[in-house]
Amino acid sequence: MDDVKKLEAFQAKIDAEIKIEPKDWMPDGYRKTLIRQISQHAHSEIVGMLPEGNWITRAPSLKRKMGLLAKVQDEAGHGLYLYSAAETLGTSRDEMFDQLHTGKAKYSSIFNYPTVSWADIGAIGWLVDGAAIMNQVMLTRASYGPYARAMVRICKEESFHQRQGYEIMMVLAKGTPEQKQMAQDSLNRFWWPSLMMFGPSDAESKHSAQSMAWKIKRKSNDELRQAFVDASIAQIEYLGLELPDPELKWNEERGHYDFGAIDWNEFWKVVKGGGVCNKSRIKARKKAWAEGEWVREAAMAHAEKRAERAAKN
Amino acid sequence: MNKQDALFEYLLRIADNALILGHRISEWCGHGPTLETDIGMTNIALDYIGHARNLYQYAVEIEGKNRTEDDLAYSRDTTAFKNLLLVEQPNEDFAYTIVRQFIFDSFNYHFFDALQSSSDERLVGIAKKSIKEIAYHYRWSAEWIIRLGDGTTESHKKIQEALDEMWMYSGECFNADAIDNQLLEAGIGVDLAAVKSKFDTRVSDILKQATLTLPTEEWMQEGGKQGNHTEHFGFILTELQWMQRAYPDMEW
Amino acid sequence: MSTKKEWPLWEVFIRSKAGLYHKHAGSLHAADAEMAIENARDVYTRRNEGLSIWVVPSAQVTASDPAEGDMFESAKSKVYRHPTFYDIPDEIGHM
């Protein structure tokens, strides 16, 4: 079959909702887009462990400590599932790590914001994971089989994260004035960055149209962002916290909430490396990787020695 | 000491070991040598903190002063913690962490194994629940000792150095004091001499497979069980208890 | 770019309940088989999903070639392998 026919057959499969599997023929662009997107997603999980991991040793009760540990551990697991999905496309985990460490690969900018209070652990679980879930639920139907399957597993596990975060916020919002203030402050800081997580608006997003045609993505950035805003308002009101945006208002005609303008200058600044934690996050990842090198090597050397001994016997 | 007070102290020692070691291992979360190892170590941290909670919950019942597990973890000061000096030692690097784990697991597994024959039914219940996880740790840390000991020249050197340096904290595991003896006589506690002989056999077997040398430490360090800690301990509490101290008497 | 050797990739299969087949759960990296089993336990059974684990080096899996989809065509036309191909009167009951 020539490439044009192959491409037609490929698109026909996508249109018929037949999943693409690792050994199937696929256009280079599809493969590259998937590797870029899946590895970015995996990096986000791994870098995302850092701001929350920051609070493990300081969690205010044993119950909260265990919940947080289990959550951060899940993120490692999710990163692992995603790296595995990307590996089926012919890249290795080491290569992907290398791209993260050298700044060639991106990860979600939200993790370049610092966690400065315990309430941030609540806000991240509730808003950041909430925003991620919007995206991930859509991705369970992505056209690439291994990606979609990883997403199904991730969504199943992720559902406790958002509930855990909201519960933390609830306890704070109904606690002492100091606690409530802590919750409000955290909501104010994480609200806008959470909205930015959906990416630039549709008009600006360079990868969106092709990804939609390939059914890697099924909803636009703006659609997902709106769904997130709509879902969040009642949750904020239930907490009794002030809305973090004075322009938030129900629009009867649209059947959605209107919200204020997003500061895209801030978004691009953080994406390009200017967030307060961009440098420290990558530094922490590189440090862990470099310090683990002798361990990885030793384990391999030992496995080889054992295999040799077994072959001799 | 009356039996109730002695049992309370005994429970604290076991629980504090689990909490403090769990705290140390949890510091690795997000920084492990591979993703898989990171996930595995976090499981171990979770196991320990879980054991600590079960034991604290029983301890506060025995004490009968309406305290909670969190009161014990978050409101006691240094000298009221009764964990072994071994478990509070810093992570340093993967070699130290694995050696600390290996020494502790080699003790802890046999300790919990014996605890299953205690005359105290609650303690038996806790021991039976925990031993399955502890058996996994026991295997896990020993495998890493073997891998790193019999891995590369570099890993062999690192692990031997860590072993030589940490070994002085191994002796305290088996130091029986008045409380140990009282509870052993009452049929509740564990015979530490019997645990030691199993520990010795296990350690020498694993070190042999790992091509490592058993250290000959002249001076063993002790005191944690009685509340006399190393300089590292205060820093653990500084982090662990910060929220509860900065915002006392609040729900989280 | 690191030139060091990466831990090999393993495919993980998990039996979730007694009586069921092992089912593919995903993959992971491990230096040896023992470690692969332990990693699989830590990664893929965190929520009590398993009773038994198989691990297979991914390099050892031989897969059919999807370009030769024709190899499954032959079975599609062999309807006589299915019970509904044979007419049995209703009064006979379930057979």
XYZ file of C-alpha atoms in Angstrom:
660
model
C 0.000 0.000 0.000
C 1.320 3.449 -0.752
C 1.372 6.127 1.922
C -1.700 7.977 0.685
C -3.773 4.792 0.875
C -2.293 3.994 4.275
C -3.140 7.454 5.502
C -6.704 7.124 4.250
C -7.099 3.739 5.883
C -5.633 5.142 9.096
C -8.031 8.103 9.175
C -10.934 5.780 8.333
C -10.103 3.667 11.383
C -9.930 6.762 13.579
C -13.255 7.985 12.211
C -14.807 4.584 12.852
C -13.570 4.771 16.485
C -11.225 1.822 16.048
C -8.261 2.181 18.372
C -4.750 2.430 16.985
C -2.348 -0.060 18.563
C 1.474 0.034 18.826
C 2.264 -2.148 15.843
C -0.308 -0.559 13.538
C 0.876 1.735 10.804
C 0.557 5.393 11.796
C 1.694 8.661 10.248
C 4.863 10.148 11.697
C 3.042 13.251 12.849
C 0.609 11.157 14.886
C 3.453 9.247 16.495
C 5.380 12.435 17.274
C 2.340 14.236 18.622
C 1.550 11.317 20.888
C 5.102 10.988 22.153
C 5.211 14.704 22.868
C 1.837 14.788 24.575
C 2.117 11.548 26.541
C 5.625 12.277 27.767
C 4.615 15.817 28.775
C 1.744 14.329 30.645
C 4.064 11.806 32.333
C 6.547 14.554 33.244
C 3.711 16.550 34.786
C 2.892 13.642 37.067
C 6.499 13.230 38.143
C 7.247 16.925 38.631
C 3.838 17.219 40.287
C 5.082 14.945 43.053
C 7.439 17.696 44.237
C 5.110 20.505 45.373
C 2.907 18.068 47.241
C 5.725 15.857 48.449
C 7.029 19.021 50.056
C 4.280 18.647 52.697
C 4.497 14.931 53.486
C 6.753 15.336 56.509
C 4.684 18.286 57.768
C 1.152 16.950 57.274
C -0.898 17.956 60.332
C -2.259 14.521 61.309
C -1.346 10.892 60.743
C -4.479 10.355 58.689
C -3.619 13.299 56.429
C -0.026 12.154 56.152
C -1.081 8.733 54.866
C -3.610 10.198 52.462
C -1.018 12.548 51.036
C 1.654 9.866 50.762
C -0.755 7.592 48.923
C -1.677 10.411 46.601
C 1.851 11.440 45.739
C 2.660 7.771 45.235
C -0.241 7.499 42.803
C 1.305 10.308 40.809
C 4.491 8.282 40.479
C 2.332 5.380 39.335
C 0.512 7.549 36.828
C 3.768 8.864 35.468
C 4.912 5.282 35.122
C 1.777 4.182 33.239
C 2.171 7.121 30.881
C 5.865 6.592 30.250
C 4.992 2.974 29.461
C 2.359 4.107 26.969
C 4.904 6.405 25.296
C 7.469 3.596 25.230
C 5.157 1.567 22.998
C 5.745 4.281 20.384
C 9.450 3.611 20.240
C 10.965 6.058 22.706
C 12.651 5.006 25.947
C 12.002 6.292 29.435
C 15.633 7.363 29.722
C 15.285 9.438 26.559
C 12.166 11.076 27.916
C 13.868 11.834 31.242
C 16.742 13.310 29.346
C 14.382 15.641 27.504
C 12.826 16.704 30.786
C 16.198 17.301 32.401
C 17.547 19.312 29.485
C 14.427 21.451 29.212
C 13.443 20.098 25.784
C 10.225 18.649 27.129
C 7.585 20.630 28.952
C 5.353 19.703 31.852
C 2.279 21.338 33.276
C 3.186 24.848 34.441
C 0.956 24.589 37.477
C 3.721 22.690 39.256
C 5.996 25.702 39.025
C 3.877 27.415 41.656
C 5.008 26.920 45.253
C 3.050 25.142 47.986
C 3.390 27.486 50.929
C 0.632 26.356 53.274
C -1.179 23.157 54.173
C -4.251 24.552 52.417
C -2.318 24.378 49.156
C -2.431 20.602 49.459
C -6.197 20.885 49.618
C -6.380 23.372 46.755
C -4.130 21.281 44.526
C -6.140 18.131 45.107
C -9.412 19.902 44.552
C -8.642 22.381 41.751
C -5.509 21.116 40.037
C -6.549 17.483 40.089
C -10.070 18.578 39.264
C -8.832 20.400 36.179
C -6.624 17.455 35.256
C -9.554 15.054 35.575
C -11.605 17.098 33.079
C -8.847 16.563 30.588
C -8.158 12.971 31.523
C -11.751 11.794 31.293
C -11.717 13.023 27.712
C -8.446 11.209 27.093
C -9.847 7.829 28.160
C -11.370 7.910 24.664
C -8.162 8.908 22.883
C -7.581 7.042 19.636
C -4.278 5.480 20.708
C -5.035 2.280 22.631
C -2.185 2.259 25.182
C -2.792 5.942 26.022
C -6.532 5.449 26.430
C -6.006 2.369 28.612
C -3.487 4.177 30.816
C -5.996 7.016 31.182
C -8.766 4.642 32.254
C -6.559 3.322 35.007
C -5.457 6.804 36.005
C -8.998 8.184 36.131
C -10.118 5.307 38.298
C -7.331 5.996 40.763
C -7.496 9.756 40.521
C -11.046 10.061 41.767
C -9.898 9.917 45.378
C -7.441 12.758 44.852
C -10.006 15.403 44.188
C -12.230 14.252 47.025
C -9.278 14.235 49.396
C -8.376 17.783 48.367
C -11.898 19.065 48.747
C -12.256 17.422 52.143
C -9.086 19.159 53.314
C -10.542 22.483 52.127
C -13.867 21.757 53.805
C -12.267 21.142 57.174
C -10.278 24.373 56.843
C -13.221 26.438 55.616
C -15.303 25.276 58.563
C -12.433 25.600 61.023
C -11.022 28.571 62.898
C -10.779 32.017 61.234
C -7.066 31.379 60.714
C -7.824 28.142 58.920
C -10.502 29.700 56.786
C -8.110 32.484 55.814
C -5.527 29.847 54.900
C -8.080 28.197 52.601
C -9.118 31.485 51.002
C -5.543 32.527 50.382
C -4.817 29.220 48.720
C -7.930 29.374 46.543
C -6.925 32.869 45.435
C -3.454 31.737 44.457
C -4.417 28.502 42.710
C -7.593 29.590 40.910
C -6.062 31.359 37.934
C -3.178 28.947 37.396
C -5.773 26.130 37.432
C -7.693 27.822 34.619
C -4.447 28.196 32.699
C -3.887 24.444 32.924
C -6.252 23.928 29.991
C -3.802 25.731 27.772
C -4.106 28.734 25.467
C -7.506 29.584 24.047
C -8.563 27.690 20.932
C -7.609 30.505 18.598
C -4.028 30.404 19.896
C -3.501 26.697 20.354
C -1.214 25.416 17.631
C -1.716 21.671 18.070
C -5.432 21.545 18.747
C -7.052 21.121 15.333
C -4.900 18.219 14.172
C -5.193 16.503 17.579
C -8.954 16.739 17.335
C -8.956 15.241 13.826
C -6.817 12.393 15.122
C -9.113 12.021 18.117
C -6.239 12.318 20.522
C -8.227 15.198 21.909
C -11.990 15.478 21.726
C -12.778 18.782 23.341
C -11.160 22.146 22.892
C -9.171 23.907 25.617
C -11.898 26.516 26.004
C -14.686 23.959 26.257
C -12.856 22.083 29.000
C -11.997 25.307 30.835
C -15.629 26.381 30.780
C -16.773 22.997 32.080
C -14.272 23.314 34.902
C -15.423 26.797 35.872
C -19.062 25.716 35.751
C -18.360 22.733 38.001
C -16.258 24.689 40.497
C -18.511 27.588 41.456
C -20.992 25.592 43.510
C -18.054 23.899 45.224
C -16.552 27.268 46.181
C -19.913 28.498 47.409
C -20.438 25.398 49.509
C -17.128 26.073 51.218
C -18.332 29.575 52.002
C -15.232 31.064 50.429
C -15.182 34.205 48.360
C -15.061 33.800 44.600
C -11.516 34.442 43.424
C -12.675 36.453 40.400
C -15.102 39.422 40.699
C -16.289 38.874 37.143
C -17.586 35.377 37.782
C -21.270 35.550 36.989
C -23.933 33.181 35.704
C -24.850 33.923 32.100
C -28.407 32.780 31.529
C -28.169 33.106 27.789
C -25.042 30.989 27.401
C -26.011 28.609 30.168
C -22.491 28.999 31.565
C -20.558 31.123 33.999
C -18.724 34.124 32.578
C -15.305 34.735 34.016
C -12.607 37.387 33.891
C -9.711 37.581 31.475
C -6.848 35.195 32.020
C -3.427 36.780 32.320
C -1.754 35.055 29.397
C 1.448 36.982 29.978
C 1.818 35.194 33.260
C 0.988 31.891 31.577
C 3.700 32.276 28.939
C 6.190 33.566 31.461
C 5.830 30.418 33.561
C 5.727 28.113 30.515
C 8.969 29.620 29.279
C 10.762 29.123 32.567
C 9.990 32.260 34.544
C 7.884 30.755 37.321
C 9.187 30.859 40.863
C 9.844 27.099 40.954
C 10.789 26.218 37.351
C 14.464 25.972 38.159
C 14.132 24.210 41.480
C 11.738 21.566 40.127
C 14.097 20.528 37.347
C 17.041 20.725 39.681
C 15.295 18.349 42.114
C 14.500 15.884 39.329
C 18.037 15.974 37.981
C 19.469 15.520 41.440
C 17.317 12.457 42.154
C 18.241 10.995 38.776
C 21.973 11.664 39.158
C 22.084 10.349 42.716
C 20.242 7.221 41.644
C 22.643 6.396 38.869
C 24.990 4.210 40.900
C 21.980 2.339 42.282
C 20.544 1.629 38.829
C 23.934 0.562 37.558
C 24.596 -1.718 40.500
C 21.228 -3.433 40.132
C 21.939 -4.071 36.459
C 25.459 -5.302 37.178
C 24.137 -7.668 39.811
C 21.417 -8.993 37.504
C 24.042 -9.661 34.836
C 26.326 -11.459 37.287
C 23.463 -13.631 38.418
C 22.427 -14.462 34.875
C 26.019 -15.441 34.062
C 26.238 -17.665 37.130
C 22.928 -19.301 36.257
C 24.143 -19.947 32.699
C 27.265 -21.689 34.019
C 25.340 -24.061 36.267
C 6.265 0.150 87.339
C 2.768 -1.270 87.251
C 1.859 -3.517 84.383
C -0.326 -0.967 82.641
C 2.373 1.712 82.616
C 4.957 -0.796 81.479
C 2.729 -1.936 78.600
C 2.111 1.679 77.593
C 5.854 2.320 77.441
C 6.386 -0.890 75.530
C 3.762 0.052 72.948
C 5.288 3.497 72.548
C 8.671 2.003 71.780
C 7.292 -0.213 69.031
C 5.029 2.502 67.654
C 7.699 5.213 67.738
C 10.085 2.977 65.797
C 7.435 2.632 63.108
C 6.514 6.321 63.003
C 10.043 7.660 62.930
C 11.294 5.171 60.364
C 8.149 5.778 58.291
C 8.906 9.503 58.473
C 12.459 8.979 57.279
C 11.449 6.764 54.363
C 8.677 9.157 53.401
C 11.356 11.808 52.838
C 12.331 9.783 49.761
C 8.960 10.175 48.097
C 9.548 11.882 44.756
C 13.332 11.493 44.926
C 13.943 7.753 44.477
C 16.512 6.261 42.088
C 13.785 4.986 39.738
C 10.040 5.469 39.616
C 9.474 1.859 40.560
C 11.753 2.126 43.594
C 10.097 5.382 44.612
C 6.695 3.710 44.582
C 8.012 0.704 46.496
C 9.584 2.841 49.206
C 6.454 4.892 49.633
C 4.564 1.664 50.203
C 6.983 0.820 52.974
C 6.585 4.276 54.521
C 2.819 3.823 54.425
C 3.113 0.401 56.047
C 5.122 1.805 58.939
C 2.901 4.784 59.573
C -0.050 2.396 59.497
C 1.627 0.170 62.101
C 2.345 3.208 64.255
C -1.300 4.253 64.169
C -2.551 0.809 65.203
C -0.132 0.752 68.099
C -0.836 4.334 69.226
C -4.538 3.623 69.172
C -3.996 0.712 71.510
C -1.540 2.693 73.649
C -4.004 5.511 74.326
C -6.608 2.970 75.388
C -4.153 1.378 77.799
C -3.205 4.791 79.119
C -6.839 5.782 79.614
C -6.287 9.547 79.577
C -8.438 10.343 76.546
C -5.472 11.085 74.352
C -5.509 10.295 70.636
C -2.998 8.809 68.214
C -2.246 12.325 67.006
C -1.615 13.543 70.553
C 1.069 10.913 70.846
C 2.629 11.698 67.472
C 2.323 15.473 67.560
C 2.378 16.616 71.172
C 5.210 14.765 72.848
C 8.646 16.279 73.072
C 11.939 14.545 72.335
C 12.523 12.671 75.591
C 9.004 11.220 75.516
C 9.757 9.421 72.238
C 11.110 5.916 72.797
C 12.289 4.751 69.387
C 15.665 3.160 68.720
C 18.464 5.532 67.720
C 18.808 3.516 64.511
C 15.518 4.629 62.989
C 16.066 8.346 63.502
C 19.343 8.413 61.579
C 19.168 10.536 58.428
C 18.703 9.041 54.970
C 22.063 10.360 53.722
C 21.892 8.385 50.479
C 20.343 5.190 49.154
C 23.126 3.083 50.691
C 22.530 4.405 54.220
C 18.802 4.138 53.789
C 19.024 0.506 52.708
C 21.472 -0.415 55.466
C 19.298 1.217 58.130
C 16.327 -0.619 56.676
C 18.129 -3.937 56.529
C 19.321 -3.747 60.142
C 15.882 -2.707 61.324
C 13.948 -5.258 59.243
C 16.245 -8.075 60.347
C 15.351 -7.183 63.927
C 11.751 -6.137 63.406
C 10.644 -9.228 61.525
C 11.804 -11.593 64.242
C 10.469 -9.266 66.917
C 6.984 -9.190 65.383
C 7.124 -12.902 64.680
C 7.641 -13.504 68.399
C 5.042 -10.897 69.325
C 2.419 -13.107 67.686
C 2.809 -15.444 70.682
C 2.188 -12.706 73.254
C -0.428 -13.330 75.934
C -1.936 -9.936 75.106
C -4.579 -10.541 72.481
C -4.691 -7.015 71.103
C -0.968 -7.098 70.590
C -1.266 -10.465 68.859
C -3.906 -9.019 66.543
C -1.694 -6.063 65.647
C 1.335 -8.325 65.175
C -0.533 -10.727 62.894
C -1.772 -7.865 60.781
C 1.628 -6.197 60.510
C 3.833 -9.248 60.027
C 2.764 -9.794 56.430
C 4.009 -6.356 55.474
C 7.088 -6.678 57.637
C 7.941 -9.978 55.949
C 7.882 -8.138 52.637
C 10.203 -5.401 53.955
C 12.495 -8.099 55.345
C 12.869 -9.600 51.883
C 13.008 -6.277 50.072
C 15.850 -4.709 52.062
C 17.869 -7.947 52.068
C 17.599 -8.165 48.279
C 18.859 -4.621 47.943
C 21.780 -5.340 50.283
C 22.720 -8.261 48.044
C 22.272 -6.269 44.846
C 24.322 -3.333 46.017
C 26.938 -5.410 47.856
C 27.443 -7.699 44.880
C 26.811 -5.040 42.213
C 29.554 -2.686 41.075
C 32.801 -1.796 42.843
C 31.295 1.578 43.648
C 28.093 0.178 45.109
C 30.009 -2.389 47.137
C 32.149 0.341 48.645
C 29.202 2.600 49.424
C 27.179 -0.108 51.093
C 30.112 -1.414 53.147
C 30.849 2.114 54.359
C 27.246 2.692 55.321
C 27.194 -0.637 57.121
C 30.377 0.142 59.029
C 29.021 3.497 60.081
C 25.493 2.416 61.017
C 26.400 -0.798 62.789
C 26.879 0.959 66.122
C 23.119 1.474 66.216
C 22.324 -2.229 65.798
C 23.070 -3.250 69.383
C 20.278 -1.228 70.941
C 17.634 -3.415 69.285
C 18.523 -6.205 71.719
C 19.173 -4.253 74.911
C 16.649 -5.535 77.400
C 15.876 -3.112 80.225
C 13.534 -3.397 83.218
C 10.443 -2.844 81.088
C 11.444 -5.539 78.600
C 12.114 -7.953 81.424
C 8.895 -7.160 83.247
C 6.778 -7.746 80.152
C 8.707 -10.837 79.158
C 7.987 -12.319 82.583
C 4.332 -11.386 82.219
C 4.230 -13.330 78.948
C 3.405 -10.181 76.984
C 6.784 -9.058 75.694
C 9.371 -10.589 73.419
C 12.586 -12.355 74.410
C 15.183 -10.095 72.810
C 18.002 -12.618 73.290
C 16.098 -15.097 71.116
C 15.464 -12.376 68.519
C 19.157 -11.550 68.527
C 20.237 -15.039 67.656
C 17.862 -15.093 64.671
C 19.041 -11.634 63.681
C 22.694 -12.721 63.785
C 22.054 -15.731 61.578
C 20.045 -13.712 59.081
C 22.492 -10.834 58.889
C 25.539 -13.013 58.407
C 23.749 -15.057 55.743
C 22.691 -11.993 53.737
C 26.032 -10.216 54.121
C 27.770 -13.318 52.851
C 25.585 -13.385 49.746
C 26.249 -9.687 49.338
C 30.033 -10.216 49.609
C 30.061 -7.731 52.501
C 31.964 -7.909 55.773
C 30.213 -7.919 59.121
C 31.481 -4.818 60.961
C 33.312 -5.215 64.231
C 32.068 -2.231 66.181
C 33.514 -1.881 69.601
C 31.094 0.731 70.909
C 27.365 0.318 70.488
C 25.168 3.411 70.880
C 22.000 3.264 72.901
C 19.475 5.382 74.755
C 16.575 5.963 72.360
C 14.401 3.431 74.163
C 14.776 5.509 77.309
C 14.221 8.807 75.506
C 17.848 9.871 75.018
C 18.161 10.688 71.348
C 20.769 11.772 68.830
C 20.957 15.348 67.541
C 18.911 14.431 64.479
C 15.774 13.801 66.445
C 14.811 17.383 67.217
C 14.796 18.205 63.528
C 12.388 15.363 62.836
C 9.967 16.768 65.402
C 10.475 20.274 64.055
C 8.960 19.162 60.770
C 6.591 16.488 61.974
C 4.966 18.617 64.669
C 5.216 22.073 63.150
C 1.589 22.457 62.115
C 0.201 21.172 65.399
C 2.514 23.449 67.343
C 1.862 26.526 65.208
C -1.918 25.973 65.257
C -2.680 24.082 68.450
C -5.989 22.338 69.112
C -7.400 22.530 65.602
C -8.964 19.879 63.417
C -7.304 19.111 60.114
C 21.944 11.780 26.933
C 22.850 8.990 29.283
C 24.652 6.101 27.676
C 24.041 3.881 30.690
C 22.033 0.765 30.268
C 18.371 1.172 31.128
C 16.674 -1.475 33.268
C 14.792 -3.750 30.858
C 11.067 -3.435 30.293
C 8.704 -6.150 31.574
C 5.094 -6.907 30.788
C 2.945 -7.526 33.849
C 0.004 -9.927 34.031
C -2.234 -10.079 37.066
C -4.779 -12.605 38.293
C -7.304 -10.435 40.075
C -9.391 -13.233 41.590
C -9.036 -16.970 42.079
C -10.376 -18.760 39.024
C -9.662 -15.963 36.534
C -6.987 -15.795 33.841
C -3.979 -13.572 34.310
C -4.673 -10.372 32.430
C -2.254 -7.838 31.016
C -1.991 -4.922 33.466
C 0.794 -2.834 31.963
C 4.555 -2.688 31.961
C 7.450 -1.496 34.096
C 11.226 -1.490 34.384
C 13.256 -3.822 36.585
C 16.823 -5.110 36.658
C 15.817 -8.748 37.148
C 12.770 -11.000 37.395
C 12.626 -10.906 41.176
C 12.600 -7.135 41.170
C 10.045 -7.120 38.374
C 7.644 -9.145 40.533
C 8.153 -6.815 43.486
C 7.793 -3.712 41.377
C 4.642 -5.143 39.840
C 3.256 -5.751 43.313
C 4.037 -2.160 44.307
C 2.918 -0.537 41.060
C -0.054 -2.588 39.883
C -1.640 -4.009 43.045
C -1.710 -0.930 45.276
C -5.479 -1.211 45.526
C -5.719 -4.883 46.189
C -6.083 -5.747 42.497
C -4.174 -9.010 42.519
C -3.608 -12.491 43.859
C -0.912 -13.617 41.473
C 1.567 -11.907 39.169
C 3.381 -12.986 36.008
C 6.186 -10.911 34.563
C 7.668 -11.438 31.105
C 10.558 -9.507 29.566
C 8.906 -7.333 26.910
C 11.647 -8.307 24.482
C 10.460 -11.915 24.735
C 6.962 -11.199 23.478
C 6.390 -12.168 19.871
C 3.419 -10.377 18.373
C 1.448 -10.972 15.211
C 1.803 -8.372 12.497
C -1.292 -6.188 12.162
C -0.487 -5.604 8.483
C -1.317 -9.261 8.025
C -4.855 -8.775 9.274
C -5.842 -11.279 6.606
C -4.699 -14.092 8.845
C -7.926 -13.670 10.840
C -10.167 -13.497 7.739
C -10.512 -17.214 7.332
C -12.176 -17.676 10.728
C -14.779 -15.029 9.966
C -16.416 -17.133 7.264
C -16.596 -20.359 9.247
C -20.044 -19.817 10.679
C -20.561 -23.570 11.091
C -18.363 -23.338 14.201
C -21.125 -21.438 16.014
C -24.190 -23.060 17.606
C -26.673 -20.720 15.877
C -25.693 -22.243 12.510
C -27.737 -25.358 13.288
C -31.548 -25.350 13.321
C -33.109 -27.227 16.183
C -36.901 -27.001 16.761
C -37.952 -24.920 19.771
C -39.862 -27.814 21.365
C -36.583 -29.605 21.984
C -35.738 -26.873 24.478
C -32.302 -25.561 25.331
C -29.458 -27.483 23.777
